[in-house]
Amino acid sequence: MLGACIAMSGAGLAMADEDPPVRNFTTYQPTVRPVRIETSEAPVIDGKLDEAMWSKAAEVSEFYQVEPKVGPPSVETRVYFAYDENNLYVGIYAHDDMPDAILASVLERDGEIWRDDMFRFYIDPFNTGTSGFGFDINALGARTERLIRYGQAPVDAWNIIWDADSVLTEDGWTAEIALPFRSLSFDPASDGWGLMMTREHAHANEEIRWAGIDQSVNKFGFARPGYIEGIDDINKGKGFDVQLQAGIAGNRRWSQPRDDDLSIEPSANISYKFTPSLTGLVTLNTDFSDTPLDDRQINTGRFSLFFPETRDFFLQDAALFEFAGQTFAGAPNGQPFFSRRIGIVNGQSVKVDAGLKLSGEINGVEVGILSAQTGAIGNIGSQNLSVARA
């Protein structure tokens, strides 16, 4: 492994000695074409770039500093791309002249890894220029995935199946990412996906990007992305996913043992991808017990507080149900649809007995259909709440 790393570093240094090309960053949109490999060549995702397949993977190394100023970066970054029929593989080599100064403290999943030296890998499979999926990993292998939505903060409560890890090295750190195609919604007819890559060189207060080389371009968006092209003939899977859960509650009355009771609440979430770009979901007797808790807020105004949506069922393709882009970013009371109202009646939470959702793209047209049936509470009976958009 050491020999392989030294060889790779030497090649990178030779490239760094060359004069960088002159770029017009207002129109600059780089591209990369991942190299196809056999499934037998797939890397073990341990953060170490020691598999033979990385030596033939497509490489990008032209990164630029954006913060604190636009220009050449102080450190070298190389990213490698390969794919097989099941996954997209991304290898990251983050050189650092001061490896002992690397900030690496967060270990938990979905933790505050933005405080550490880290790498952001964001894709826009539908080329919307406004929304997509984000994957972050720090130098210790802690990771988070997020929904990127125009005009809003990234949604970290979103979760899918993917794999990633990283390791500290003598000259920086390296990482590996595997993204299963069956976990992603995408347009199979598209020539490419929007791609943004950002390295946070935290201990040097430096932000380094591959595309969007402009301080006015949001690193959490796709306003001026690069592109990943040439991915074809892949296994999208059956597209069928079932999650079964059960909540068990018991009540023991020590004074009257015969009055003990035990209740079981089963629930199910079923999803099916009719096409890679069209997903249907059904939820029954939904259990949101694993949903992240809201931060406590104090309302001193006359309008209601707007808490972000964190429930998986409603997060799927949530951007399709948004209206008017940033129009309501500072005035959420004007939003015609806000999914957090589903499951709340007169300030009290009610169960979602069932829900149905169809979202994605049909013949180039984005569609979103959502219907939820909530339970009764007090003198208010069961309600059906539905919304559709195209």
Coordinates of N, CA and C in Angstrom, one line a residue, residues 222-319:
F222 N -26.3 23.9 -6.9 CA -25.8 23.4 -8.2 C -26.0 24.5 -9.3
A223 N -25.7 25.8 -8.9 CA -25.8 26.9 -9.8 C -24.9 26.9 -10.9
R224 N -23.6 26.4 -10.7 CA -22.6 26.3 -11.7 C -21.8 25.1 -11.6
P225 N -22.4 23.9 -11.8 CA -21.8 22.6 -11.5 C -20.8 22.1 -12.6
G226 N -20.1 21.1 -12.2 CA -19.4 20.3 -13.2 C -20.3 19.1 -13.5
Y227 N -19.8 18.2 -14.3 CA -20.7 17.1 -14.7 C -20.0 15.8 -14.7
I228 N -20.7 14.7 -14.3 CA -20.2 13.4 -14.3 C -20.9 12.7 -15.5
E229 N -20.2 12.1 -16.4 CA -20.8 11.6 -17.7 C -20.4 10.2 -17.9
G230 N -21.1 9.5 -18.8 CA -20.7 8.2 -19.3 C -21.1 7.0 -18.5
I231 N -22.0 7.2 -17.5 CA -22.4 6.0 -16.7 C -23.6 5.4 -17.4
D232 N -23.4 4.1 -17.8 CA -24.5 3.4 -18.5 C -24.4 1.9 -18.2
D233 N -25.5 1.2 -18.7 CA -25.5 -0.3 -18.5 C -25.3 -0.7 -17.1
I234 N -26.2 -0.1 -16.2 CA -26.0 -0.4 -14.8 C -27.2 -1.2 -14.2
N235 N -27.0 -1.8 -13.1 CA -28.1 -2.6 -12.5 C -28.9 -1.7 -11.5
K236 N -30.1 -1.4 -11.8 CA -30.9 -0.5 -11.0 C -31.6 -1.3 -9.9
G237 N -31.5 -2.7 -9.9 CA -32.2 -3.5 -8.9 C -33.6 -3.7 -9.3
K238 N -34.4 -4.4 -8.4 CA -35.8 -4.6 -8.6 C -36.6 -3.3 -8.2
G239 N -36.0 -2.5 -7.5 CA -36.6 -1.3 -7.0 C -37.7 -1.5 -6.0
F240 N -37.7 -2.6 -5.3 CA -38.7 -2.9 -4.3 C -38.0 -3.0 -2.9
D241 N -38.6 -2.2 -2.0 CA -38.0 -2.2 -0.7 C -39.2 -2.2 0.4
V242 N -39.0 -3.1 1.4 CA -40.0 -3.2 2.4 C -39.4 -3.0 3.8
Q243 N -39.9 -2.2 4.6 CA -39.5 -2.1 6.0 C -40.7 -2.4 6.9
L244 N -40.5 -3.4 7.8 CA -41.5 -3.8 8.7 C -41.0 -3.4 10.1
Q245 N -41.9 -2.8 10.9 CA -41.5 -2.5 12.3 C -42.7 -2.8 13.2
A246 N -42.3 -2.8 14.5 CA -43.4 -3.1 15.5 C -43.0 -2.4 16.8
G247 N -43.9 -1.7 17.4 CA -43.7 -1.1 18.7 C -44.5 -1.8 19.8
I248 N -43.8 -2.2 20.8 CA -44.4 -2.9 21.9 C -44.5 -2.1 23.2
A249 N -45.7 -2.0 23.8 CA -45.8 -1.2 25.0 C -46.5 -2.0 26.0
G250 N -46.1 -2.0 27.3 CA -46.7 -2.8 28.3 C -47.0 -1.9 29.5
N251 N -48.1 -2.2 30.2 CA -48.5 -1.4 31.4 C -48.7 -2.4 32.5
R252 N -48.0 -2.3 33.6 CA -48.1 -3.2 34.8 C -48.7 -2.5 36.0
R253 N -49.8 -3.0 36.4 CA -50.4 -2.4 37.6 C -50.1 -3.4 38.8
W254 N -49.2 -3.0 39.6 CA -48.8 -3.9 40.7 C -49.9 -4.2 41.7
S255 N -50.8 -3.3 41.9 CA -51.9 -3.5 42.8 C -53.0 -4.3 42.2
Q256 N -53.1 -4.4 40.9 CA -54.1 -5.2 40.2 C -53.5 -5.9 39.0
P257 N -52.8 -6.9 39.3 CA -52.0 -7.6 38.2 C -52.9 -8.1 37.1
R258 N -54.2 -8.3 37.4 CA -55.1 -8.8 36.3 C -55.4 -7.7 35.3
D259 N -55.1 -6.5 35.6 CA -55.3 -5.4 34.7 C -54.1 -5.0 33.8
D260 N -53.1 -5.9 33.9 CA -51.9 -5.6 33.1 C -52.4 -5.7 31.6
D261 N -51.7 -4.9 30.8 CA -52.0 -4.9 29.3 C -50.7 -4.8 28.5
L262 N -50.8 -5.4 27.4 CA -49.7 -5.3 26.4 C -50.2 -5.0 25.1
S263 N -49.6 -4.0 24.4 CA -50.1 -3.7 23.1 C -48.9 -3.7 22.1
I264 N -49.3 -4.1 20.9 CA -48.3 -4.2 19.8 C -48.8 -3.4 18.6
E265 N -48.0 -2.5 18.1 CA -48.3 -1.6 17.0 C -47.4 -1.9 15.8
P266 N -47.9 -2.7 14.9 CA -47.1 -3.0 13.7 C -47.2 -1.8 12.7
S267 N -46.1 -1.6 11.9 CA -46.1 -0.6 10.9 C -45.3 -1.1 9.7
A268 N -45.5 -0.5 8.5 CA -44.8 -0.9 7.3 C -44.6 0.3 6.4
N269 N -43.5 0.2 5.8 CA -43.1 1.2 4.7 C -42.7 0.4 3.5
I270 N -43.4 0.7 2.4 CA -43.1 0.0 1.2 C -42.8 1.0 0.0
S271 N -41.7 0.8 -0.7 CA -41.4 1.6 -1.8 C -41.1 0.8 -3.0
Y272 N -41.4 1.4 -4.2 CA -41.1 0.7 -5.4 C -40.8 1.7 -6.5
K273 N -39.7 1.4 -7.2 CA -39.2 2.3 -8.3 C -39.8 1.8 -9.6
F274 N -40.9 2.4 -10.1 CA -41.4 2.0 -11.3 C -40.4 2.2 -12.5
T275 N -39.7 3.3 -12.4 CA -38.5 3.5 -13.2 C -37.4 4.1 -12.4
P276 N -36.2 4.3 -12.8 CA -35.2 4.9 -12.0 C -35.5 6.3 -11.6
S277 N -36.5 7.0 -12.3 CA -36.8 8.3 -12.0 C -38.2 8.5 -11.4
L278 N -38.9 7.4 -11.2 CA -40.3 7.5 -10.6 C -40.5 6.5 -9.5
T279 N -40.8 7.0 -8.3 CA -40.9 6.2 -7.1 C -42.3 6.3 -6.5
G280 N -42.8 5.1 -6.1 CA -44.0 5.0 -5.3 C -43.8 4.6 -3.9
L281 N -44.4 5.2 -3.0 CA -44.3 4.8 -1.6 C -45.6 4.6 -0.9
V282 N -45.7 3.6 0.0 CA -46.9 3.4 0.8 C -46.4 3.2 2.2
T283 N -47.1 3.9 3.1 CA -46.8 3.8 4.5 C -48.1 3.4 5.3
L284 N -48.0 2.5 6.2 CA -49.2 2.0 6.9 C -48.9 2.0 8.4
N285 N -49.8 2.7 9.2 CA -49.7 2.8 10.6 C -48.3 3.3 11.0
T286 N -47.9 4.4 10.4 CA -46.5 4.8 10.3 C -46.0 5.1 11.7
D287 N -44.8 4.6 11.9 CA -44.0 4.8 13.2 C -42.9 5.8 13.0
F288 N -43.0 7.0 13.5 CA -42.0 8.0 13.3 C -41.1 8.1 14.6
S289 N -41.0 7.0 15.3 CA -40.2 7.1 16.6 C -38.7 7.3 16.4
D290 N -38.2 7.0 15.2 CA -36.8 7.2 15.0 C -36.5 8.5 14.3
T291 N -37.5 9.4 14.2 CA -37.3 10.7 13.6 C -36.6 11.6 14.5
P292 N -35.6 12.3 14.1 CA -34.9 13.3 14.9 C -35.8 14.3 15.6
L293 N -35.5 14.6 16.9 CA -36.3 15.5 17.6 C -36.0 17.0 17.1
D294 N -37.1 17.8 17.2 CA -36.9 19.2 16.9 C -36.2 19.9 17.9
D295 N -35.4 20.9 17.5 CA -34.8 21.8 18.5 C -35.8 22.7 19.2
R296 N -35.7 22.8 20.5 CA -36.7 23.7 21.2 C -36.6 25.1 20.8
Q297 N -37.7 25.8 20.5 CA -37.7 27.2 20.1 C -38.8 27.9 20.9
I298 N -38.6 29.2 21.1 CA -39.6 30.0 21.8 C -40.1 31.0 20.8
N299 N -41.4 31.0 20.6 CA -42.1 31.8 19.7 C -42.5 33.1 20.3
T300 N -41.9 34.2 19.9 CA -42.3 35.5 20.5 C -43.1 36.4 19.5
G301 N -43.4 35.8 18.3 CA -44.1 36.5 17.3 C -45.5 36.1 17.2
R302 N -46.2 36.6 16.2 CA -47.6 36.3 16.1 C -47.9 35.2 15.1
F303 N -46.8 34.8 14.4 CA -47.0 33.7 13.4 C -46.4 32.4 13.9
S304 N -46.9 31.3 13.4 CA -46.5 30.0 13.8 C -45.0 29.7 13.5
L305 N -44.4 28.9 14.3 CA -43.0 28.5 13.9 C -43.0 27.4 12.9
F306 N -42.0 27.4 12.0 CA -41.9 26.4 11.0 C -40.7 25.5 11.2
F307 N -41.0 24.3 11.7 CA -39.9 23.3 11.9 C -39.6 22.5 10.6
P308 N -38.4 22.2 10.4 CA -38.1 21.5 9.1 C -38.6 20.1 9.1
E309 N -39.0 19.6 8.0 CA -39.5 18.2 7.8 C -38.3 17.2 8.0
T310 N -38.6 16.2 8.9 CA -37.5 15.2 9.1 C -38.0 13.8 9.0
R311 N -39.3 13.6 8.6 CA -39.8 12.2 8.5 C -39.5 11.7 7.1
D312 N -39.0 10.5 7.0 CA -38.5 9.9 5.8 C -39.5 9.9 4.7
F313 N -40.8 9.5 5.0 CA -41.8 9.4 4.0 C -42.0 10.7 3.3
F314 N -42.0 11.8 4.1 CA -42.3 13.1 3.5 C -41.0 13.7 2.8
L315 N -39.9 13.2 3.2 CA -38.6 13.7 2.7 C -38.3 13.2 1.2
Q316 N -38.8 12.1 0.9 CA -38.6 11.5 -0.4 C -39.1 12.5 -1.5
D317 N -38.2 13.0 -2.3 CA -38.5 13.9 -3.4 C -39.3 15.1 -2.9
A318 N -38.9 15.6 -1.7 CA -39.6 16.7 -1.1 C -39.6 18.0 -2.0
A319 N -38.5 18.1 -2.8 CA -38.3 19.3 -3.6 C -39.4 19.4 -4.6

